[in-house]
PDB file of C-alpha atoms and ligand atoms in Angstrom:
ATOM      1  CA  UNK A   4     112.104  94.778  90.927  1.00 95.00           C
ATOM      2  CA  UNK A   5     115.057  94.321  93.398  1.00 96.00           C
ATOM      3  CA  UNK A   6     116.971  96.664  94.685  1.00 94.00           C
ATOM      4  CA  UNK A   7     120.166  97.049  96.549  1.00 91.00           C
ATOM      5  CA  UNK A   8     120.860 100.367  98.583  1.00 88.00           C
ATOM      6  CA  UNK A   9     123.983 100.942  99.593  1.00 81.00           C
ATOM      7  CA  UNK A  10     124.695 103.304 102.412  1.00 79.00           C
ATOM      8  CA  UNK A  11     128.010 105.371 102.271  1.00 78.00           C
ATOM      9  CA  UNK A  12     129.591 107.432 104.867  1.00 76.00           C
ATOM     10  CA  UNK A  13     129.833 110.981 104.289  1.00 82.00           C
ATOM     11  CA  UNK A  14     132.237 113.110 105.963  1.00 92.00           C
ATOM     12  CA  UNK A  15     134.848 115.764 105.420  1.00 95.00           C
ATOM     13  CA  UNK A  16     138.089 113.425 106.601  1.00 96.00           C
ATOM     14  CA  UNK A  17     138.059 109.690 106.288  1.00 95.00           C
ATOM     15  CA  UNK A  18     140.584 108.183 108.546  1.00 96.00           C
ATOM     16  CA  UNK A  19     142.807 105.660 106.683  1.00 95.00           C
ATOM     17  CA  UNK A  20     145.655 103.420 108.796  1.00 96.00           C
ATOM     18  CA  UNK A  21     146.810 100.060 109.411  1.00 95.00           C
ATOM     19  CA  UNK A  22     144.516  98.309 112.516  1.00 94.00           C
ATOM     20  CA  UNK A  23     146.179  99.449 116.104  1.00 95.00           C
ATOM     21  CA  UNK A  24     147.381 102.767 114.205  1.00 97.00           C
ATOM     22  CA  UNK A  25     145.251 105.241 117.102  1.00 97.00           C
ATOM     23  CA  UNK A  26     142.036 106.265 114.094  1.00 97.00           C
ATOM     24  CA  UNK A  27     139.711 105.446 117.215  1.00 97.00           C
ATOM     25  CA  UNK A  28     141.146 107.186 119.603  1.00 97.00           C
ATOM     26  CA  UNK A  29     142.069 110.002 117.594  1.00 98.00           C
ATOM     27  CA  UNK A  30     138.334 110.754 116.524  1.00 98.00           C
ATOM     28  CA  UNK A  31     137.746 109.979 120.338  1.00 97.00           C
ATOM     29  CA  UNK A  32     140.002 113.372 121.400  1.00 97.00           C
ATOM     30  CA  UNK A  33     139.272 115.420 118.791  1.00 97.00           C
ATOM     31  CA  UNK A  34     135.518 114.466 118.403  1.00 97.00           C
ATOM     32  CA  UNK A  35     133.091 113.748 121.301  1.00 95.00           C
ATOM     33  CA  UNK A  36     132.423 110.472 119.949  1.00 95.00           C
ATOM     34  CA  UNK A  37     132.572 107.077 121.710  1.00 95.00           C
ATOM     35  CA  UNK A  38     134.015 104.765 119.404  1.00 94.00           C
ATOM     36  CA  UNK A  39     135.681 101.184 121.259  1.00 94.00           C
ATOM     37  CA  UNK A  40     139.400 101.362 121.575  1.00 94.00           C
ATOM     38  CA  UNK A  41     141.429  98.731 122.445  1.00 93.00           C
ATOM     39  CA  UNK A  42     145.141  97.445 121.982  1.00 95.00           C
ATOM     40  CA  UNK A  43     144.690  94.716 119.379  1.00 92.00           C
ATOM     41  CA  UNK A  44     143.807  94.874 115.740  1.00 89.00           C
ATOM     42  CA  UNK A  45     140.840  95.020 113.798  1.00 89.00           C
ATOM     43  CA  UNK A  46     138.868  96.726 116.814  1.00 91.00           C
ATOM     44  CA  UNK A  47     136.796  99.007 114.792  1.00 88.00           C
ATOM     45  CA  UNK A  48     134.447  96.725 112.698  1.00 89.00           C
ATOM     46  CA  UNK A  49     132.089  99.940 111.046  1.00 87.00           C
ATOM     47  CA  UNK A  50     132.694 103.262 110.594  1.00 90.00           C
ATOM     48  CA  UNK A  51     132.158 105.889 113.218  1.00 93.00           C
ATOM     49  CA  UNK A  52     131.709 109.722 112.304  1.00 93.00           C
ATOM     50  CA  UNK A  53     132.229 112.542 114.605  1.00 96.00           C
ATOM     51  CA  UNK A  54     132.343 116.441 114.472  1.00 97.00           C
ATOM     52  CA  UNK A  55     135.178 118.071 115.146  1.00 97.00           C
ATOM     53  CA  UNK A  56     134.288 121.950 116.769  1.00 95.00           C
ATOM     54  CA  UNK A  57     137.021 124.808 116.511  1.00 95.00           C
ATOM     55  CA  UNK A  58     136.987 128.183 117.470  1.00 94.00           C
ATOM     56  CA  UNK A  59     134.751 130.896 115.796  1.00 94.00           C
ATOM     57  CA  UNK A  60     132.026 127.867 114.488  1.00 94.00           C
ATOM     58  CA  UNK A  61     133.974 126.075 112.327  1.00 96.00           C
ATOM     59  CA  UNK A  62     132.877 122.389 112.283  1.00 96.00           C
ATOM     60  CA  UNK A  63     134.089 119.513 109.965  1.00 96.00           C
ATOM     61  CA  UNK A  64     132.838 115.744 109.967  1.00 96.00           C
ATOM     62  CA  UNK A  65     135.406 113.217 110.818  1.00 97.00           C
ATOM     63  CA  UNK A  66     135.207 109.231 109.512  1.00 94.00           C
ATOM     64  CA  UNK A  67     136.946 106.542 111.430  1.00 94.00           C
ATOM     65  CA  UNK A  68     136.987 103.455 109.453  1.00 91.00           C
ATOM     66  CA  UNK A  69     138.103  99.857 110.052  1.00 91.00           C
ATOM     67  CA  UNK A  70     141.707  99.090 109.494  1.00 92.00           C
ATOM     68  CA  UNK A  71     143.776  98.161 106.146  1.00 90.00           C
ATOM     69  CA  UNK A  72     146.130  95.847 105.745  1.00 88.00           C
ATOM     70  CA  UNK A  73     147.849  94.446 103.132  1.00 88.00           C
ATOM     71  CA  UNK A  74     146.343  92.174 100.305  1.00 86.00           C
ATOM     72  CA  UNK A  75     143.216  94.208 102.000  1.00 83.00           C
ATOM     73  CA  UNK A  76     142.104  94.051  98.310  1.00 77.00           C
ATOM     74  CA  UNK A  77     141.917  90.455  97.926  1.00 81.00           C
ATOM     75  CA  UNK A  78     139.845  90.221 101.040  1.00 79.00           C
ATOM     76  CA  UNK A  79     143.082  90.073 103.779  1.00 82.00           C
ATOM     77  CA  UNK A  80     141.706  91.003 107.435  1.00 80.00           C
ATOM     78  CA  UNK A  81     138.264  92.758 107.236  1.00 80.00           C
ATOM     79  CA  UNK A  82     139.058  92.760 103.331  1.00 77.00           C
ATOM     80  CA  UNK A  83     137.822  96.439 101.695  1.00 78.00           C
ATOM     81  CA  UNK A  84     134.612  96.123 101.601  1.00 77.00           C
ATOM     82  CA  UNK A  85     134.392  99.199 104.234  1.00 81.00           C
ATOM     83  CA  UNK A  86     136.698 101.102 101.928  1.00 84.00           C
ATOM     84  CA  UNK A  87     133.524 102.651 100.081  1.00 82.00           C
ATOM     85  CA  UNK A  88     132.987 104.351 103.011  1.00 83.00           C
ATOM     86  CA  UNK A  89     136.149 106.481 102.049  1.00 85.00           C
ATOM     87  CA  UNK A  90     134.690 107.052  98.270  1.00 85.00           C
ATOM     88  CA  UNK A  91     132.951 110.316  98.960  1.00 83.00           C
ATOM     89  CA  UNK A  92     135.303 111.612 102.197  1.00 87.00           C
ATOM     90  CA  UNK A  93     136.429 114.735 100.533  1.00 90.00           C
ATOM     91  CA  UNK A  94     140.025 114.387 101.882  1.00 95.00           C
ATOM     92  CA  UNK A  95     142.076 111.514 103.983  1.00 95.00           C
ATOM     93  CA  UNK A  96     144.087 111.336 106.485  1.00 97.00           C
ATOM     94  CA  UNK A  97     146.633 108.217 106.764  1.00 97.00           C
ATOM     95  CA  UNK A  98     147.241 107.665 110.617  1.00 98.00           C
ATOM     96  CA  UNK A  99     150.574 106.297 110.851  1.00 98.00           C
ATOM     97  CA  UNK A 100     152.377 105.521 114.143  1.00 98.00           C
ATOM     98  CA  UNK A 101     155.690 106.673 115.317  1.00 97.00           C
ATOM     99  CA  UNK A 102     157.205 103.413 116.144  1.00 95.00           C
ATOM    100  CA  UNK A 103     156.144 102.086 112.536  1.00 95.00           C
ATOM    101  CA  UNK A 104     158.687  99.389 111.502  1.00 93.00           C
ATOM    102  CA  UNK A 105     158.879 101.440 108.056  1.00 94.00           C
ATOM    103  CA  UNK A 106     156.669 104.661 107.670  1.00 96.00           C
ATOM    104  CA  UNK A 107     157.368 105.325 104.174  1.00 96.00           C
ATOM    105  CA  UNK A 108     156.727 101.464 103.579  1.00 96.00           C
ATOM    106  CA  UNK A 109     153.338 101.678 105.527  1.00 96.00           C
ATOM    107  CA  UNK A 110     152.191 104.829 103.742  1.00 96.00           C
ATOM    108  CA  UNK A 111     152.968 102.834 100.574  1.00 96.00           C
ATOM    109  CA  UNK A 112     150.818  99.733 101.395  1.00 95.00           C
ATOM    110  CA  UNK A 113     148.038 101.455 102.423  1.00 94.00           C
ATOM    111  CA  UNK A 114     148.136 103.845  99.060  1.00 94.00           C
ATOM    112  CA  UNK A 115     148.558 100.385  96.911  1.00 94.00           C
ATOM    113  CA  UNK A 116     145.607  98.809  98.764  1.00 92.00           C
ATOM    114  CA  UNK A 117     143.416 102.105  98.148  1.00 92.00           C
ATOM    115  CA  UNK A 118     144.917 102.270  94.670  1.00 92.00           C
ATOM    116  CA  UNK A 119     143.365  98.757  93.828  1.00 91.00           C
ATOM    117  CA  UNK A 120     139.949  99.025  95.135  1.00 89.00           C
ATOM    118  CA  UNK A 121     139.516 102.299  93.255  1.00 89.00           C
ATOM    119  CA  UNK A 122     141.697 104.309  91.850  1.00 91.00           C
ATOM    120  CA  UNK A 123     140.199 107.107  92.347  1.00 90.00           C
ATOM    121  CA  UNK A 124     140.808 107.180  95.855  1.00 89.00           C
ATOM    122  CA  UNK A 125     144.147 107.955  95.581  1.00 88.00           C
ATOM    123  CA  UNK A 126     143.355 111.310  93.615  1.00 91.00           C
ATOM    124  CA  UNK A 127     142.272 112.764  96.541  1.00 92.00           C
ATOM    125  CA  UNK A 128     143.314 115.427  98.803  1.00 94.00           C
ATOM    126  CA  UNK A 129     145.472 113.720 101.765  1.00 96.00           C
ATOM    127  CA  UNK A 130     147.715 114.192 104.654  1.00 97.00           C
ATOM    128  CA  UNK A 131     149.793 112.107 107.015  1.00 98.00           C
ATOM    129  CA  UNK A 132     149.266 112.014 110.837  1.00 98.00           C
ATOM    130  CA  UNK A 133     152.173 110.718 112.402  1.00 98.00           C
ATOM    131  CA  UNK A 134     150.038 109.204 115.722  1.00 98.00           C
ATOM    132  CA  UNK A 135     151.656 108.516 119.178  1.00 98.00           C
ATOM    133  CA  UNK A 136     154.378 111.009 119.652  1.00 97.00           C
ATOM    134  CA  UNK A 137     154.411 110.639 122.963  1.00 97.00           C
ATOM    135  CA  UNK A 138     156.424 107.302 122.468  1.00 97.00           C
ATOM    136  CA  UNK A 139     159.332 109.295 121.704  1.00 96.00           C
ATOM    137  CA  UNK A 140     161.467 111.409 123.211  1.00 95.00           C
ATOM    138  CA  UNK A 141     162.369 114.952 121.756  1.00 93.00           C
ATOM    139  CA  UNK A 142     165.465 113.819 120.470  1.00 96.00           C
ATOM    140  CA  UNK A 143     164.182 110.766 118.273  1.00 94.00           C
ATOM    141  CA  UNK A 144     161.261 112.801 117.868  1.00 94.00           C
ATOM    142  CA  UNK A 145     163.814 115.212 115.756  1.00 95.00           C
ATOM    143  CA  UNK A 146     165.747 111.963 114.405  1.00 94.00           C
ATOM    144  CA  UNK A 147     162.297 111.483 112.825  1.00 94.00           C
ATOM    145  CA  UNK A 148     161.631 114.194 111.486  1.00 94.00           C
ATOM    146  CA  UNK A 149     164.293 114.470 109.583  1.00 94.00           C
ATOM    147  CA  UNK A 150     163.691 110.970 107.613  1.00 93.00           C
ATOM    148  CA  UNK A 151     159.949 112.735 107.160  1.00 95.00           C
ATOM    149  CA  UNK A 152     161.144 115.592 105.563  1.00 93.00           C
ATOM    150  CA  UNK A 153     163.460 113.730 103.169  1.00 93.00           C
ATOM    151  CA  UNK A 154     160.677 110.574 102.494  1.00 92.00           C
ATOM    152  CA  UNK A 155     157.443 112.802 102.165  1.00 92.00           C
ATOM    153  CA  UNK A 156     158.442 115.088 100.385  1.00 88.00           C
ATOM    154  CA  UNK A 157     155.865 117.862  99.870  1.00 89.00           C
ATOM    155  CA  UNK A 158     153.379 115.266 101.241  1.00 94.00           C
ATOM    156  CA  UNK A 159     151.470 117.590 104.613  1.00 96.00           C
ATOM    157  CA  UNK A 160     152.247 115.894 107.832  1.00 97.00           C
ATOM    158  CA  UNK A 161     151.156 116.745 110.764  1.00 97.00           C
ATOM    159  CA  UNK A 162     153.094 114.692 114.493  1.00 97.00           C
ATOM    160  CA  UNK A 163     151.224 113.889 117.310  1.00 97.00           C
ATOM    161  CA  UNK A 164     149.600 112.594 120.199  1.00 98.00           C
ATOM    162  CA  UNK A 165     146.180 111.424 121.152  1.00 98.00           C
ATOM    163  CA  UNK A 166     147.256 110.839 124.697  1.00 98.00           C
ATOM    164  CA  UNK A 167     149.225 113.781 125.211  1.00 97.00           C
ATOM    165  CA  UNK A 168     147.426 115.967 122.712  1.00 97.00           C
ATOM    166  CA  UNK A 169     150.366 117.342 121.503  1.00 97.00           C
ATOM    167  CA  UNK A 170     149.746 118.469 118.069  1.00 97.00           C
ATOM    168  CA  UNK A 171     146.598 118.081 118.211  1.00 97.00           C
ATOM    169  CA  UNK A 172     145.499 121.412 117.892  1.00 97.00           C
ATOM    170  CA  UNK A 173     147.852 121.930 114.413  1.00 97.00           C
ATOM    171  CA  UNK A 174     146.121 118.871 112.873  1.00 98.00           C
ATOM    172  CA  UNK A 175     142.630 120.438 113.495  1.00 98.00           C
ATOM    173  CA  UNK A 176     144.023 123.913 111.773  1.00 97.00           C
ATOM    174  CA  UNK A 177     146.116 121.997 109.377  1.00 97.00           C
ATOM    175  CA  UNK A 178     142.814 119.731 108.313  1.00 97.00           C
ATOM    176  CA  UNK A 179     141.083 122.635 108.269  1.00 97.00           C
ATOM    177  CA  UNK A 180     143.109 124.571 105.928  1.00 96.00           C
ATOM    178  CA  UNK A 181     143.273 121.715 103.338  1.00 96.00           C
ATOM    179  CA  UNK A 182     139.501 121.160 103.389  1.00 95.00           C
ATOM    180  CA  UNK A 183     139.208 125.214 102.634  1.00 93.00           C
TER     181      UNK A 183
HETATM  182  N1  GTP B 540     150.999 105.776 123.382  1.00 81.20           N
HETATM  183  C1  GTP B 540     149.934 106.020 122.615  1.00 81.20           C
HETATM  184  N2  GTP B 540     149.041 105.031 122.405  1.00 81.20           N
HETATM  185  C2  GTP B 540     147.972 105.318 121.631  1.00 81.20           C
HETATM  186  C3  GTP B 540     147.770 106.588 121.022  1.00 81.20           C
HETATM  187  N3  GTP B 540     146.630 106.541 120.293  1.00 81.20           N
HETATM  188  C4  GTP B 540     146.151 105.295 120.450  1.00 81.20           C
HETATM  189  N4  GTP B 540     146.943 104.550 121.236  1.00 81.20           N
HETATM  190  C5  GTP B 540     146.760 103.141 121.648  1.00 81.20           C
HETATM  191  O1  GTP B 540     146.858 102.310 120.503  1.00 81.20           O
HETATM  192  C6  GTP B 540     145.936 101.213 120.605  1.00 81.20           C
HETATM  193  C7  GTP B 540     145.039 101.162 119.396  1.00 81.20           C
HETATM  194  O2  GTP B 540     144.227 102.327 119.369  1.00 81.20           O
HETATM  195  P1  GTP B 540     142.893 102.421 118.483  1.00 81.20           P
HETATM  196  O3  GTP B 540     142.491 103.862 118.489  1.00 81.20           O
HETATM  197  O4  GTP B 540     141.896 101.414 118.924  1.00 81.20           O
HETATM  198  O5  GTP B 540     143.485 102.015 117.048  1.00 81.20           O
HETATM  199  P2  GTP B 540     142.705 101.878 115.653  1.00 81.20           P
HETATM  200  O6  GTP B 540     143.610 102.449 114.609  1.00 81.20           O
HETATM  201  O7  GTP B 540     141.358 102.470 115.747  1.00 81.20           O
HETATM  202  O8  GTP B 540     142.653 100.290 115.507  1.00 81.20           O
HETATM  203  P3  GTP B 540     141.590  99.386 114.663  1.00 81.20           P
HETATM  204  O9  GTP B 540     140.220  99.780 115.084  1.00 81.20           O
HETATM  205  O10 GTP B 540     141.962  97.991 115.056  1.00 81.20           O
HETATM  206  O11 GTP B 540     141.868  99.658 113.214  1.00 81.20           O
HETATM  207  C8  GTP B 540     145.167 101.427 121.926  1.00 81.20           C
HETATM  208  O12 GTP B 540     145.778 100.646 122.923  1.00 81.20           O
HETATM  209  C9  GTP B 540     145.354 102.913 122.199  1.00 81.20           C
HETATM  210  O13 GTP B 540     145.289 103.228 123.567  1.00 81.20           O
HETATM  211  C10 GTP B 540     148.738 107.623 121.285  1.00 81.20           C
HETATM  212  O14 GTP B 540     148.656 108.765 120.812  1.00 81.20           O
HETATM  213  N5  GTP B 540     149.790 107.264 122.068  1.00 81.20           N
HETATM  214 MG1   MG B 541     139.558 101.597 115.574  1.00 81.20          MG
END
């Protein structure tokens, strides 16, 4: 008899974003795991899981998976093979940045790409980080927010910055409230 194991990652949030998005370095600030960051795409070539620690014990698993693109499903980039490591993450977090040409547009090829690997993906509980803040100023910052409000509509988002950590700390609580 022959048989084919398959090992899948387990964790609590499975990080979901184009290559170059910040998944790495996100898990990196909010975890105390090492995973390679670097500023070209398709840096991440496995998952890497950390634990993310808050205040009175409360600890959730964190899943930083190689990046999507699109046509991901018929084998574009790292294709989606790594994609069943999101399968049985009970909720995902799409890691958008800031300076996205279109963020609704991005959100959109990433949820089409998950869509046609398995449709059940998409059924899951999700959020949106909004990653690098910190290349905007306040007042683009708030020009941006405004176009989030009106294209996410009841969608959770959360802003922020791995570099600055601002927002950080909400995305934690915010993560932690939609996983409870
Ligand atoms: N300014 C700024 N740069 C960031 C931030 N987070 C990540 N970066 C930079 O963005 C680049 C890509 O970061 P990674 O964390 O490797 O991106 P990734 O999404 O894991 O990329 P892949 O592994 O290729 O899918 C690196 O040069 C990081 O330093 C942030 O919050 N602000
Ligand atoms: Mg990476």
């Amino acid at each position: 008899m022959n048989l084919t194991l398959e090992l899948k990652v387990l964790a609590d949030v499975g990080l979901v974003g184009f290559p170059n998005a910040g998944k790495s370095t996100l898990l990196s600030v909010v975890t105390s795991a090492k995973p390679k960051i670097a500023n070209y795409e398709f840096t991440t070539l496995k998952p890497n899981l950390g634990i993310v620690s808050m205040t009175d014990y409360r600890t959730f698993v964190m899943a930083d998976i190689p990046g999507i693109i699109e046509g991901a499903s018929e084998g574009k980039g790292l294709g989606h093979y790594f994609l069943r490591h999101i399968e049985r993450n009970s909720i995902l977090l799409y890691v958008i940045p800031v300076d996205a040409k279109d963020l609704k547009k991005e959100f959109e090829i990433l949820n089409n790409e998950l869509k046609k690997y398995n449709p059940e993906l998409i059924d899951k509980d999700f959020a949106i980080f909004f990653s690098k803040s910190d290349l905007m100023d306040k007042e683009l910052l708030s020009e941006l927010e405004a176009i989030i409000k009106k294209d996410f509509k009841k969608i959770p988002y959360f802003i922020g910055s791995s570099i600055n950590m601002n927002g950080i700390k909400s995305l934690k609580e915010g993560l932690w409230k939609i996983l409870n």
